[in-house]
Each structure stands twice: as structure tokens, then as C-alpha cells.
Coordinates of C-alpha atoms in Angstrom, one line a residue:
Chain A
M1 CA 0.0 0.0 0.0
P2 CA 1.4 3.4 -0.9
L3 CA 2.0 5.7 2.1
L4 CA -0.5 8.2 0.6
W5 CA -3.3 5.6 0.8
Y6 CA -2.5 5.0 4.4
L7 CA -2.4 8.7 5.3
R8 CA -5.6 9.6 3.6
D9 CA -7.8 6.5 3.9
E10 CA -6.6 4.8 7.0
I11 CA -5.8 7.7 9.4
S12 CA -7.7 10.4 7.7
F13 CA -4.8 12.8 7.2
T14 CA -6.4 14.3 4.1
G15 CA -4.3 17.4 3.9
T16 CA -1.9 15.5 1.6
K17 CA -3.4 15.3 -1.9
F18 CA -3.5 12.7 -4.6
G19 CA -2.5 14.1 -8.0
C20 CA -1.0 11.8 -10.6
G21 CA -0.2 8.7 -8.6
M22 CA 3.1 8.4 -10.4
A23 CA 5.5 10.7 -8.5
L24 CA 5.4 13.2 -11.4
C25 CA 3.3 16.1 -9.9
G26 CA 4.3 16.6 -6.3
A27 CA 0.9 17.1 -4.8
C28 CA 1.4 14.2 -2.4
T29 CA 4.7 15.4 -1.0
V30 CA 5.4 14.6 2.7
H31 CA 8.7 14.6 4.7
L32 CA 10.5 11.4 5.4
N33 CA 13.1 12.2 8.1
G34 CA 12.9 15.8 6.9
D35 CA 13.4 15.1 3.2
P36 CA 10.5 15.5 0.8
V37 CA 9.2 12.3 -0.7
R38 CA 6.2 11.5 -3.0
S39 CA 3.9 9.5 -0.8
C40 CA 2.0 8.1 -3.7
Q41 CA 5.0 6.0 -4.8
M42 CA 6.4 5.2 -1.4
P43 CA 5.3 1.8 -0.1
V44 CA 4.2 2.2 3.5
G45 CA 6.1 -0.9 4.4
D46 CA 9.4 0.8 3.3
V47 CA 9.0 3.6 5.9
G48 CA 10.3 1.5 8.7
D49 CA 11.0 3.5 11.8
R50 CA 11.6 6.7 10.0
Q51 CA 9.6 9.8 10.8
I52 CA 6.8 11.0 8.5
T53 CA 5.7 14.6 8.7
T54 CA 2.7 15.9 6.8
I55 CA 1.1 19.3 6.0
E56 CA -0.9 18.9 9.2
A57 CA 2.2 19.4 11.3
M58 CA 3.5 22.5 9.4
S59 CA 1.7 25.1 11.6
S60 CA 3.7 23.9 14.6
D61 CA 7.0 23.8 12.7
R62 CA 9.1 26.9 12.8
I63 CA 9.9 26.9 9.1
G64 CA 6.6 25.4 8.1
K65 CA 4.7 28.2 9.9
A66 CA 6.8 30.9 8.3
V67 CA 6.1 29.3 4.9
Q68 CA 2.4 29.1 5.5
D69 CA 2.3 32.7 6.8
A70 CA 4.1 33.9 3.7
W71 CA 1.7 31.8 1.5
I72 CA -1.2 33.7 3.0
A73 CA 0.5 37.1 2.8
E74 CA 1.3 36.6 -0.8
Q75 CA -2.1 35.0 -1.5
V76 CA -0.4 32.1 -3.4
P77 CA -3.1 29.5 -3.7
Q78 CA -5.7 29.7 -6.5
C79 CA -7.5 26.4 -6.5
G80 CA -5.2 25.2 -3.8
Y81 CA -5.0 21.6 -4.7
C82 CA -1.2 21.4 -5.2
Q83 CA -0.4 23.8 -2.4
S84 CA 0.2 21.4 0.5
G85 CA 2.8 19.7 -1.7
Q86 CA 4.3 23.1 -2.6
I87 CA 4.5 24.0 1.0
M88 CA 6.1 20.7 2.0
S89 CA 8.8 21.2 -0.8
A90 CA 9.4 24.8 0.1
T91 CA 9.8 24.0 3.8
A92 CA 12.3 21.2 2.9
L93 CA 14.2 23.7 0.8
L94 CA 14.4 26.3 3.5
R95 CA 15.7 23.7 5.9
V96 CA 18.8 23.0 3.7
K97 CA 19.2 26.6 2.4
A98 CA 18.2 29.6 4.5
A99 CA 18.5 32.1 1.6
P100 CA 17.7 30.3 -1.7
S101 CA 18.1 32.0 -5.0
D102 CA 15.5 31.9 -7.8
E103 CA 17.5 29.1 -9.3
D104 CA 17.5 27.1 -6.1
I105 CA 13.8 27.5 -5.9
D106 CA 13.4 26.3 -9.5
A107 CA 15.6 23.3 -8.8
A108 CA 13.9 22.3 -5.6
L109 CA 10.3 23.0 -6.6
S110 CA 10.1 22.3 -10.3
G111 CA 8.8 18.8 -9.5
N112 CA 5.7 20.4 -7.9
I113 CA 3.3 21.2 -10.7
C114 CA 0.6 23.9 -10.3
R115 CA -2.0 23.9 -13.0
C116 CA -3.1 27.4 -11.9
A117 CA 0.4 28.5 -12.6
T118 CA 1.0 30.2 -9.3
Y119 CA 4.8 29.8 -9.8
R120 CA 5.7 33.5 -9.5
R121 CA 3.8 33.9 -6.3
I122 CA 5.4 30.7 -5.0
R123 CA 8.8 32.2 -5.6
T124 CA 7.9 35.5 -4.0
A125 CA 6.5 33.7 -1.0
V126 CA 9.6 31.5 -0.5
H127 CA 11.8 34.6 -0.5
K128 CA 9.5 36.2 2.0
A129 CA 9.5 33.2 4.3
A130 CA 13.3 33.1 4.1
Q131 CA 13.4 36.8 5.1
E132 CA 11.0 36.4 8.0
L133 CA 13.1 33.5 9.3
R134 CA 16.4 35.4 9.2
Chain B
M1 CA 60.4 5.8 -77.5
T2 CA 59.0 2.4 -77.5
S3 CA 57.0 0.8 -74.8
E4 CA 57.5 -2.8 -74.1
N5 CA 54.5 -5.0 -74.0
P6 CA 54.0 -6.4 -70.5
A7 CA 54.5 -10.1 -70.1
P8 CA 51.3 -11.9 -70.8
R9 CA 49.5 -12.5 -67.4
K10 CA 47.9 -15.8 -66.6
R11 CA 44.3 -15.6 -67.4
F12 CA 41.9 -15.4 -64.4
R13 CA 39.6 -18.4 -64.6
P14 CA 36.5 -17.7 -62.4
L15 CA 35.0 -21.1 -62.8
R16 CA 38.2 -22.9 -61.8
W17 CA 38.5 -20.7 -58.7
A18 CA 34.8 -21.2 -57.8
G19 CA 35.5 -24.9 -58.1
Y20 CA 38.4 -24.7 -55.7
A21 CA 36.4 -22.7 -53.2
A22 CA 33.5 -25.2 -53.4
I23 CA 35.9 -28.1 -52.7
V24 CA 37.4 -26.2 -49.7
A25 CA 34.0 -25.4 -48.3
A26 CA 32.7 -28.9 -48.8
A27 CA 35.8 -30.3 -47.0
G28 CA 35.4 -27.8 -44.2
F29 CA 31.7 -28.7 -43.9
G30 CA 32.6 -32.3 -43.9
I31 CA 35.0 -31.8 -41.0
L32 CA 32.4 -29.9 -39.0
L33 CA 29.8 -32.5 -39.7
G34 CA 32.1 -35.3 -38.7
D35 CA 32.9 -33.3 -35.5
A36 CA 29.2 -32.9 -34.8
M37 CA 28.6 -36.6 -35.3
I38 CA 31.5 -37.7 -33.0
T39 CA 31.2 -35.1 -30.3
P40 CA 29.8 -37.0 -27.3
T41 CA 26.9 -35.4 -25.6
G42 CA 28.1 -36.5 -22.2
P43 CA 26.0 -37.8 -19.3
D44 CA 22.9 -36.0 -18.0
P45 CA 23.8 -33.8 -15.0
V46 CA 22.2 -35.2 -11.8
S47 CA 21.4 -33.6 -8.4
P48 CA 22.9 -31.5 -6.8
I49 CA 24.1 -30.1 -10.2
G50 CA 20.9 -30.8 -12.1
G51 CA 17.4 -30.8 -10.6
A52 CA 15.7 -28.6 -8.1
P53 CA 17.8 -27.4 -5.1
A54 CA 17.5 -29.0 -1.6
D55 CA 16.1 -25.7 -0.2
L56 CA 13.2 -25.6 -2.6
P57 CA 10.2 -24.2 -0.7
A58 CA 7.3 -26.5 -0.2
S59 CA 5.0 -24.1 -2.0
M60 CA 6.7 -24.6 -5.4
S61 CA 6.9 -27.8 -7.5
R62 CA 10.1 -28.9 -9.0
G63 CA 8.8 -28.3 -12.4
E64 CA 7.7 -24.8 -11.7
Y65 CA 11.0 -24.0 -10.2
L66 CA 12.9 -25.3 -13.2
T67 CA 10.6 -23.5 -15.6
R68 CA 11.2 -20.3 -13.8
A69 CA 15.0 -20.9 -13.6
A70 CA 15.0 -21.6 -17.3
D71 CA 12.9 -18.4 -17.8
C72 CA 10.6 -19.9 -20.4
A73 CA 8.0 -17.2 -19.6
A74 CA 10.2 -14.4 -20.8
C75 CA 10.0 -15.4 -24.4
H76 CA 6.9 -17.5 -24.6
T77 CA 4.7 -14.8 -23.2
R78 CA 3.7 -11.8 -25.3
Q79 CA 3.5 -8.4 -23.7
G80 CA 0.1 -8.3 -22.1
G81 CA -0.6 -11.9 -23.2
L82 CA -1.4 -15.0 -21.2
P83 CA 1.6 -16.8 -19.7
Y84 CA 3.3 -19.3 -22.0
A85 CA 0.8 -18.7 -24.9
G86 CA 3.6 -17.4 -27.1
G87 CA 3.4 -14.8 -29.8
R88 CA 6.2 -12.5 -28.6
P89 CA 7.9 -11.1 -31.7
F90 CA 11.7 -11.2 -32.1
E91 CA 12.8 -8.7 -34.7
L92 CA 15.9 -9.8 -36.5
P93 CA 17.6 -8.2 -39.5
I94 CA 16.3 -11.1 -41.6
G95 CA 12.6 -10.8 -40.5
T96 CA 10.5 -11.5 -37.4
I97 CA 10.2 -14.7 -35.5
F98 CA 7.3 -15.3 -33.1
S99 CA 7.6 -17.5 -30.0
T100 CA 5.3 -20.5 -29.8
N101 CA 2.5 -21.5 -27.6
I102 CA 3.8 -23.9 -25.0
T103 CA 0.6 -24.3 -22.9
S104 CA -1.2 -27.6 -22.8
D105 CA -3.6 -26.7 -25.6
P106 CA -3.7 -29.7 -28.0
Q107 CA -4.0 -27.7 -31.2
N108 CA -1.7 -24.8 -30.6
G109 CA 0.4 -25.8 -27.7
I110 CA 2.3 -28.9 -26.5
G111 CA -0.8 -30.8 -25.3
R112 CA -0.2 -33.7 -27.7
W113 CA 3.6 -33.7 -27.7
T114 CA 5.4 -36.9 -26.6
D115 CA 8.1 -36.6 -24.0
D116 CA 10.7 -37.5 -26.7
A117 CA 9.4 -34.7 -29.0
F118 CA 9.5 -32.1 -26.3
V119 CA 13.1 -33.1 -25.2
K120 CA 14.2 -33.0 -28.8
A121 CA 12.8 -29.5 -29.3
V122 CA 14.4 -28.2 -26.1
R123 CA 17.8 -29.8 -26.3
E124 CA 18.3 -30.3 -30.0
G125 CA 16.2 -27.5 -31.5
I126 CA 14.1 -29.7 -33.7
G127 CA 10.4 -29.1 -33.2
S128 CA 7.1 -30.1 -34.8
K129 CA 7.8 -28.1 -38.0
G130 CA 11.4 -29.0 -38.3
H131 CA 14.5 -27.1 -37.2
L132 CA 13.9 -24.3 -34.7
Y133 CA 15.7 -21.0 -35.1
P134 CA 18.3 -20.3 -32.4
A135 CA 16.2 -17.6 -30.9
M136 CA 15.1 -20.6 -29.0
P137 CA 18.2 -21.2 -26.7
Y138 CA 18.5 -24.9 -27.4
T139 CA 22.1 -24.0 -27.7
S140 CA 22.1 -23.6 -23.9
Y141 CA 19.3 -26.0 -23.0
S142 CA 21.1 -28.9 -24.6
R143 CA 23.1 -28.9 -21.4
M144 CA 20.0 -29.8 -19.4
S145 CA 19.1 -33.3 -18.2
R146 CA 16.2 -35.1 -19.7
A147 CA 14.7 -35.4 -16.2
D148 CA 14.7 -31.6 -15.8
V149 CA 13.2 -31.0 -19.3
L150 CA 10.4 -33.4 -18.5
E151 CA 9.8 -31.7 -15.1
I152 CA 9.3 -28.5 -17.1
K153 CA 6.9 -30.3 -19.5
K154 CA 4.9 -31.7 -16.6
Y155 CA 4.6 -28.2 -15.1
L156 CA 3.5 -26.6 -18.4
L157 CA 0.9 -29.3 -18.9
S158 CA -0.5 -28.6 -15.5
L159 CA -1.4 -25.1 -16.5
Q160 CA -4.5 -23.8 -18.3
P161 CA -4.5 -24.5 -22.0
V162 CA -4.6 -21.3 -24.1
P163 CA -6.2 -21.9 -27.6
Q164 CA -4.2 -19.3 -29.4
A165 CA -2.0 -19.9 -32.4
A166 CA 1.3 -18.1 -32.7
P167 CA 1.6 -15.7 -35.7
E168 CA 3.5 -16.9 -38.7
N169 CA 7.2 -15.9 -38.9
T170 CA 7.9 -13.3 -41.5
L171 CA 11.3 -14.5 -42.6
G172 CA 12.2 -14.0 -46.2
F173 CA 13.9 -16.6 -48.5
P174 CA 16.2 -18.3 -47.9
F175 CA 15.9 -17.8 -44.1
N176 CA 12.3 -19.2 -44.1
Q177 CA 13.7 -22.6 -45.1
R178 CA 14.0 -24.4 -41.8
W179 CA 16.2 -27.2 -43.1
G180 CA 18.9 -24.5 -43.7
M181 CA 19.4 -24.5 -40.0
F182 CA 21.0 -27.9 -40.4
F183 CA 24.1 -26.1 -41.8
W184 CA 24.0 -23.5 -39.0
N185 CA 23.8 -26.3 -36.4
T186 CA 26.6 -28.2 -38.0
A187 CA 28.8 -25.1 -37.9
F188 CA 27.8 -23.6 -34.5
F189 CA 25.9 -26.1 -32.4
R190 CA 27.1 -29.2 -30.5
E191 CA 24.6 -31.0 -28.4
R192 CA 26.3 -31.3 -25.2
R193 CA 25.2 -31.8 -21.5
Q194 CA 26.6 -29.7 -18.7
P195 CA 30.2 -30.8 -18.6
Q196 CA 32.1 -31.8 -15.5
V197 CA 35.1 -29.5 -15.1
E198 CA 38.1 -30.7 -13.1
G199 CA 39.0 -28.7 -10.0
H200 CA 35.6 -27.3 -9.3
N201 CA 33.2 -28.5 -6.6
A202 CA 29.5 -29.3 -6.9
T203 CA 28.4 -25.7 -5.9
W204 CA 30.3 -24.3 -8.8
H205 CA 28.9 -26.8 -11.2
R206 CA 25.4 -26.0 -9.9
G207 CA 26.1 -22.3 -10.6
A208 CA 27.3 -23.2 -14.1
Y209 CA 24.1 -25.3 -14.7
L210 CA 22.0 -22.3 -13.5
A211 CA 23.8 -19.8 -15.7
D212 CA 24.7 -21.8 -18.8
A213 CA 21.9 -24.4 -19.1
L214 CA 18.8 -23.2 -17.4
G215 CA 19.3 -19.4 -17.2
H216 CA 20.9 -19.2 -20.6
C217 CA 22.6 -15.9 -19.6
S218 CA 25.1 -16.1 -22.4
E219 CA 22.4 -15.9 -25.0
C220 CA 22.2 -12.2 -24.3
H221 CA 25.4 -11.4 -22.5
T222 CA 27.8 -13.0 -25.0
P223 CA 28.4 -11.1 -28.2
R224 CA 27.4 -12.8 -31.5
N225 CA 29.2 -13.2 -34.7
L226 CA 27.8 -12.3 -38.2
A227 CA 26.0 -15.7 -38.3
F228 CA 24.3 -14.9 -35.0
A229 CA 26.3 -17.5 -33.2
R230 CA 27.8 -16.7 -29.8
K231 CA 31.5 -15.9 -29.9
S232 CA 33.0 -18.6 -27.8
G233 CA 36.1 -16.6 -26.9
S234 CA 34.1 -13.7 -25.5
A235 CA 31.8 -15.4 -23.1
F236 CA 29.8 -12.9 -21.0
A237 CA 31.6 -9.9 -22.4
G238 CA 28.3 -8.2 -23.2
S239 CA 26.1 -7.5 -26.1
V240 CA 23.0 -5.6 -27.1
T241 CA 19.6 -7.1 -27.0
E242 CA 16.4 -5.5 -28.3
G243 CA 18.1 -2.1 -28.1
W244 CA 19.1 -2.6 -24.5
K245 CA 22.6 -3.3 -23.2
A246 CA 23.3 -6.7 -21.8
Y247 CA 26.5 -5.6 -20.1
N248 CA 29.8 -7.3 -19.7
I249 CA 29.3 -9.6 -16.6
T250 CA 32.8 -11.1 -16.5
A251 CA 35.1 -10.7 -13.5
D252 CA 36.8 -7.7 -15.0
K253 CA 37.0 -4.9 -12.4
T254 CA 36.3 -2.0 -14.7
D255 CA 34.5 -3.5 -17.7
G256 CA 32.6 -6.3 -15.9
I257 CA 31.2 -6.8 -12.5
G258 CA 34.5 -7.7 -10.8
A259 CA 34.2 -4.7 -8.5
W260 CA 30.7 -5.6 -7.3
T261 CA 30.5 -7.4 -3.9
D262 CA 28.9 -10.9 -3.7
D263 CA 26.0 -9.3 -1.8
Q264 CA 25.5 -6.7 -4.6
I265 CA 25.3 -9.4 -7.3
A266 CA 23.0 -11.6 -5.1
S267 CA 20.7 -8.6 -4.4
Y268 CA 20.6 -7.7 -8.1
L269 CA 19.5 -11.2 -9.0
R270 CA 17.1 -11.6 -6.1
T271 CA 15.5 -8.1 -6.2
G272 CA 16.6 -6.4 -9.4
H273 CA 18.6 -3.8 -7.5
A274 CA 22.1 -3.8 -6.2
P275 CA 22.6 -1.2 -3.5
G276 CA 25.1 1.4 -4.7
R277 CA 25.1 -0.2 -8.2
S278 CA 22.5 -0.8 -10.9
S279 CA 18.8 -1.5 -11.0
A280 CA 17.7 -4.0 -13.6
A281 CA 15.8 -2.4 -16.5
G282 CA 14.3 -3.6 -19.8
P283 CA 14.8 -7.3 -20.6
M284 CA 16.9 -7.9 -17.5
A285 CA 14.0 -6.5 -15.3
E286 CA 11.9 -9.2 -17.0
V287 CA 14.5 -11.9 -16.1
V288 CA 14.5 -10.8 -12.5
E289 CA 10.7 -10.6 -12.4
N290 CA 10.1 -14.0 -14.1
S291 CA 13.1 -16.0 -13.1
T292 CA 15.9 -15.0 -10.7
Q293 CA 13.7 -13.6 -7.9
Y294 CA 12.4 -17.2 -7.4
L295 CA 15.9 -18.7 -7.1
T296 CA 16.5 -20.2 -3.6
P297 CA 19.3 -18.8 -1.4
S298 CA 21.5 -21.8 -2.2
D299 CA 21.1 -21.3 -5.9
I300 CA 21.7 -17.6 -5.7
K301 CA 24.9 -18.3 -3.9
A302 CA 25.9 -20.9 -6.4
L303 CA 25.1 -18.6 -9.3
V304 CA 27.1 -15.7 -7.8
G305 CA 30.0 -18.0 -7.2
Y306 CA 30.0 -19.1 -10.8
L307 CA 29.7 -15.6 -12.2
R308 CA 32.6 -14.6 -10.0
S309 CA 34.7 -17.3 -11.6
V310 CA 34.1 -16.2 -15.2
P311 CA 37.4 -15.1 -16.6
A312 CA 37.8 -11.3 -16.8
R313 CA 37.4 -10.0 -20.3
K314 CA 37.8 -6.4 -21.5
G315 CA 35.5 -4.7 -24.0
G316 CA 32.3 -6.2 -25.3
E317 CA 29.7 -3.9 -23.8
P318 CA 31.6 -2.5 -20.9
G319 CA 29.6 0.6 -20.6
G320 CA 32.3 2.9 -19.2
T321 CA 34.1 2.9 -15.9
V322 CA 31.6 3.2 -13.1
E323 CA 32.2 6.2 -10.9
T324 CA 30.6 5.2 -7.6
N325 CA 31.0 8.6 -6.0
P326 CA 30.5 11.1 -8.8
L327 CA 31.3 14.8 -8.2
G328 CA 27.9 16.1 -9.3
A329 CA 26.0 13.9 -6.9
R330 CA 28.5 14.2 -4.1
N331 CA 28.2 18.0 -4.1
S332 CA 24.4 17.8 -4.0
N333 CA 21.9 17.0 -1.3
A334 CA 18.4 15.5 -1.5
V335 CA 16.8 18.9 -2.3
L336 CA 19.4 20.9 -4.2
P337 CA 22.1 20.3 -6.8
G338 CA 25.7 21.4 -6.0
K339 CA 27.1 24.6 -7.4
D340 CA 27.8 24.1 -11.1
P341 CA 26.4 27.1 -13.0
Q342 CA 26.9 25.5 -16.4
Q343 CA 25.0 22.4 -15.3
T344 CA 22.2 24.0 -13.3
S345 CA 21.2 26.4 -16.1
S346 CA 21.3 23.8 -18.9
R347 CA 18.1 22.7 -20.4
G348 CA 18.8 19.1 -19.3
A349 CA 19.1 20.3 -15.8
R350 CA 15.7 22.1 -16.0
L351 CA 14.1 18.9 -17.3
F352 CA 15.7 16.9 -14.6
A353 CA 14.4 19.4 -11.9
G354 CA 10.9 19.1 -13.2
D355 CA 10.5 15.4 -14.0
C356 CA 13.3 13.4 -12.5
A357 CA 14.5 14.9 -9.2
G358 CA 11.1 14.0 -7.6
C359 CA 12.2 10.4 -7.5
H360 CA 16.0 10.3 -8.1
Q361 CA 17.1 13.4 -6.1
Y362 CA 20.1 15.5 -6.9
N363 CA 22.4 13.3 -4.9
G364 CA 21.1 10.3 -6.8
A365 CA 20.1 8.4 -3.6
G366 CA 16.6 7.6 -4.8
R367 CA 13.7 9.0 -2.9
Q368 CA 10.7 6.8 -2.6
S369 CA 12.4 3.7 -3.7
N370 CA 15.9 2.3 -3.6
Y371 CA 15.5 1.3 -7.3
A372 CA 15.6 5.0 -8.1
N373 CA 19.2 5.2 -6.9
L374 CA 21.3 6.4 -9.8
T375 CA 24.9 6.7 -8.4
G376 CA 26.9 3.6 -9.3
S377 CA 24.5 2.6 -12.0
R378 CA 26.0 1.4 -15.3
A379 CA 23.4 3.1 -17.4
V380 CA 24.5 6.6 -16.1
N381 CA 28.2 5.8 -16.5
D382 CA 28.1 4.8 -20.2
P383 CA 29.0 7.8 -22.3
S384 CA 27.0 6.5 -25.2
G385 CA 23.9 6.7 -23.0
A386 CA 22.4 3.8 -24.9
A387 CA 20.7 2.1 -21.9
L388 CA 19.8 5.5 -20.4
V389 CA 18.0 6.7 -23.5
Q390 CA 16.2 3.4 -23.7
V391 CA 14.9 3.8 -20.1
L392 CA 13.9 7.4 -20.7
L393 CA 12.1 6.6 -23.9
H394 CA 10.3 3.4 -23.0
G395 CA 10.4 3.4 -19.2
T396 CA 10.8 0.1 -17.3
K397 CA 9.1 -1.8 -14.7
L398 CA 9.8 -4.6 -12.4
N399 CA 7.6 -6.6 -10.0
V400 CA 9.4 -8.3 -7.2
G401 CA 7.6 -10.0 -4.4
G402 CA 4.3 -8.5 -5.5
V403 CA 5.6 -4.9 -5.3
E404 CA 5.9 -3.1 -8.6
Q405 CA 8.7 -0.6 -9.2
S406 CA 8.5 1.5 -12.2
M407 CA 10.1 4.3 -14.2
P408 CA 7.6 6.1 -16.4
A409 CA 8.3 6.5 -20.1
F410 CA 9.0 9.9 -21.4
G411 CA 9.1 9.0 -25.1
A412 CA 5.6 10.4 -25.7
T413 CA 6.1 13.8 -24.0
Y414 CA 9.8 14.6 -24.7
S415 CA 11.3 15.4 -28.1
D416 CA 14.4 13.7 -29.3
T417 CA 16.4 16.8 -28.3
Q418 CA 15.0 16.9 -24.9
I419 CA 15.7 13.2 -24.2
A420 CA 19.3 13.8 -25.4
E421 CA 19.7 16.9 -23.2
V422 CA 18.4 15.3 -20.0
A423 CA 20.5 12.1 -20.8
N424 CA 23.7 14.2 -21.2
Y425 CA 22.9 16.1 -17.9
V426 CA 22.5 12.8 -16.1
L427 CA 25.7 11.3 -17.5
T428 CA 27.6 14.3 -16.3
H429 CA 26.0 14.7 -13.0
F430 CA 25.7 11.1 -11.9
G431 CA 28.5 9.5 -13.9
S432 CA 31.2 12.3 -14.3
K433 CA 31.1 11.5 -18.0
T434 CA 30.8 13.8 -21.0
G435 CA 27.6 12.5 -22.5
S436 CA 27.6 12.2 -26.3
V437 CA 23.9 11.6 -26.9
T438 CA 22.5 13.4 -29.9
A439 CA 18.9 13.8 -31.0
G440 CA 19.7 11.5 -33.9
D441 CA 20.8 8.7 -31.5
V442 CA 17.5 9.1 -29.7
K443 CA 15.5 9.0 -32.9
K444 CA 17.1 5.7 -33.8
Q445 CA 16.2 4.2 -30.5
R446 CA 12.6 5.4 -30.6
K447 CA 10.8 2.7 -32.6

């Protein structure tokens, strides 16, 4: 069973979304020991004793909270479907790089697709969150 | 000034020379034929070299185990078709051959075959319509014992019959004349059981039986000559099969698998992934899925031991020296690539960021699945990028222990140029190689 199935259907953590089911869109991104993973392609049995963090925990995470606040300030979401995945990837990026460049953002977040094309606002919000955290 | 006439040259007599050539050819053929007739086949291998292993699980019959070890399913099952019903095409330069139905169906399968007829087809390459083409590896299966061949027959007959005829081969003249294979066999085939080799123990012989008789590894991993026969002096030096690379698997440290640990080889055969090395893709993924994942621990050990003993050979399809700790991946982490302005701004890098990093990560560690690990893989260390392009275009999948691992195909969404760009980025980043893949190369591999 994919981790995403377990999260959504078994324990009702529905903040993580199902997009493509093939690890190509990023909507289902969660953290595995802090690194972003696509939960739709991650067998739940492979998790072992590693820690899974989902969008539900971001409001109590220092970086996650800053990202969410920046997301609201910049009014990033349109339809919002991909945004929990975007926020998970952005949080993981800010954890490894406090002041990312545009290129860093592109490299780390290109795997998260947004059909409303909120990419510019995402960039602005990541920079804003980085500033707030400094 | 006068010019002297040149001395009169002997007249060239084409008929006479053709006559000489015919005599020499006939004499050569006579020698080969004589050799074929006097070469002893040797005794049938018996347990523990032949047969099923002692640690065969109770859930599996001997026949099923041997059928899996001989990987009959790989060729006798068409993509999306029913197991063993045949119809898989083999595209050769001379036309297309289709595998036959080997289910118990009396009309289309082997339901009415006698034991002798089945053994003759498997070990001698002579079937109901006459000579088989060596796409059927009777050249390897001739090493099997009659008992093992009949165990396989018993298992096949225990399965559901599939009333489905195999498509007709589309070979042109003269290749559609099956009797012509008599000459090929005389030149290149000696019916011979698994030989006993001095100085090796039973475990080694079992490994040899698994690799050379049942698993018929050399049918893909040994290069072939112009007449489609395996080059005996280049055993396991690698070849190309259906557009995929069947790499050099000799003990050579750089060109072969000499630098792999025993555990890596065992893991590759058992699961299709060797930690820190390659993941099986394409036809080898099918081999793991249909065959080697079912081998018992004792057989995996024997097979690894035997492969280790294969003399190191250079060349063949070496695929480039494998860099197990490439600079690009080493300087990266799971989320971001290392500083390399030229690389990160390239179009290949952008494609990688969008579609590949989600699973493979910039450090190549593999995100959701170990199978997505790229560092140490032969495909990303081969500057020609042949196997890499194949995976990018067509994708690959592998089902081991009921869990499917897959790499999606990008052939439909990427242009030839885009495939080449992302391939060259991957070769540099994960293999420290200068990729030489062009859009033209990709185009050739598309079909």
C-alpha cells in the first residue's frame, strides 16, 4: 500500500493530496526524516521506523509556519490543490538553504506542478518566508 | 620511345576458382559434420548439479522452479498476453520470429507432444515443424538433463491451455527454409550436456548449470558473430539485446562486475537492485521478475560464485568505468544540486528538476524507492547513453515479491532533443562523463 493511501484513507490525514499517482506532480509530497518524498509511490512498508511529517504538522514547525504565513501574505493559492505539496517542498528547501536563489527554488520546486500557474507567487512567498526566518 | 609489352599474365579463370572454393567449403563442412557426429553429448547432470535445489520451498513444485529458472515465460509470453501462450515477436535483421504457444492446448500448444518430441525440441532445436531458429536457446538448453526438461513439461501441462495460435514468422527466402538450420547447427551447435570441469566443486557446477543451461545468460550477455552464433572466446563480455545493453558480466574490475561485492550481485539477482550499483531495466528486469527472484538462497549463492569465476574480459559492452561517488551527486543534497552554474542552467538540468528529481534526487540516492538510486548505475556511466535513453524513452518496470517498481516512459512527452539533453545532464551529474547523446541517436532508439 502506498503511504498516501495510508495517510488519507486509514488515518484520515487528508491534507496531503492525490495528484498523478506516479510521483510526477508533487501534490502528495510529505517529509521522510525531513526530506521531501512523494507519498503516492512510497510503499508504506518501506517507511520502517523513519519519521513521516505531513502538512498537518507544518503550523507547529518553525519553518513550516513561516512558509504558511508567507503563503497567506502573498495569496499564493488559486484552486489550492497542489499547495500542500508546494509548502512541503518549500519547507524542505528552506531547511537546507536559508536564503535560496531563484535558481535554487526552481531546482527544488520544479517537481511540484501547479495547473493554476502560481509559480511566480510561490517564488515570492519562498523569498518572503526566508526573510522572515532570518 | 617504344614501350615494351608487359609479359602476358595468366588468365583469371573464375570457374576454376569457384570450383576450388567449393571443394574447400565442402571439405570444411565435412570436417564440421564429422565433428558434430562424433562429439559426445556426455552424461545427464544429476542432483545436486541438475534438478531442483534442496532448499526448494514446499509451495513450489520442482517443475515450476525449473521452468522459472529456465525463464521460459520471458520469451513464450507476449506483452500483455497470457503466460506461455507465445506470440512474442523477435525482430531480426532477416525478419520477425514469433515465440510459440507452450501451454497444454492440444492444437496450438504442446498438449499432444510426446516426451521425446519435447526433449528433442528443447535440447536439439528440432520441433514439430522441423528445425527451430536459435532464438530458442536450445544451444544452452542442450546442457539440461532429460529429467529436468520433463519436469518442465509436466509443469507446463498442469497449467490452463490457451487456444491461441502463434503468428507466422515473417522471414524472407532463404531464411524461411528451416532445413537451412542444419548447416548452421553443423557449424555452430554441438549438443552437449553440462560438462564436468576438473578442479571445481558441486556448488560451482550447480552455478554453471543455472547460468549456462537453465538461465541461458550467455544468449544475451555474450556477443554474437555475423552468423548470429555466440563468440566462444568472448563469453559474458556483453552484447546488445532488443536495443538494451546486456553488459559485460565477466570478473573484469572495470568493464565487468569484478568490483561488485557478492552481496550486490546476489541482491541484483534476487530483487533487481544492487545497493550502490545498478537496478535492472528492460529485458533484465523481466529476467528478475520472471526468473531470478524465485531462485533459492543456495542457488543464488551458487550462481554468484560461478559468475565470479568467469574469466575477466575487456571490452564487449563494458559501458564505461563506473564512478561510484560522482562529483555532481557528491556536491548535491536531496533537495538541491551542487554549485555548477553551467550544469544547473542547462536545459537538461531544468528537465531533470521538473520530472526526475522528484524520485531520483540530486544526490542520486533515490527518494521513494531504492530502485531510483542512480549513483553507481552502469546506465548513467556509459557515455553512449544507450541504456539510459532506452529507459527514458520506454520506461521500465519490475515486479518483485508482488511490489511493482516503475520508471515512467518519457518518449511520448519529450522530443528527441529533450531526451538527449536530459540524458547528457544525467551522464555528467551522476557519472562524471561527458555525454555524447544526440537527437539523432534518440531518434534511432525510438521505434
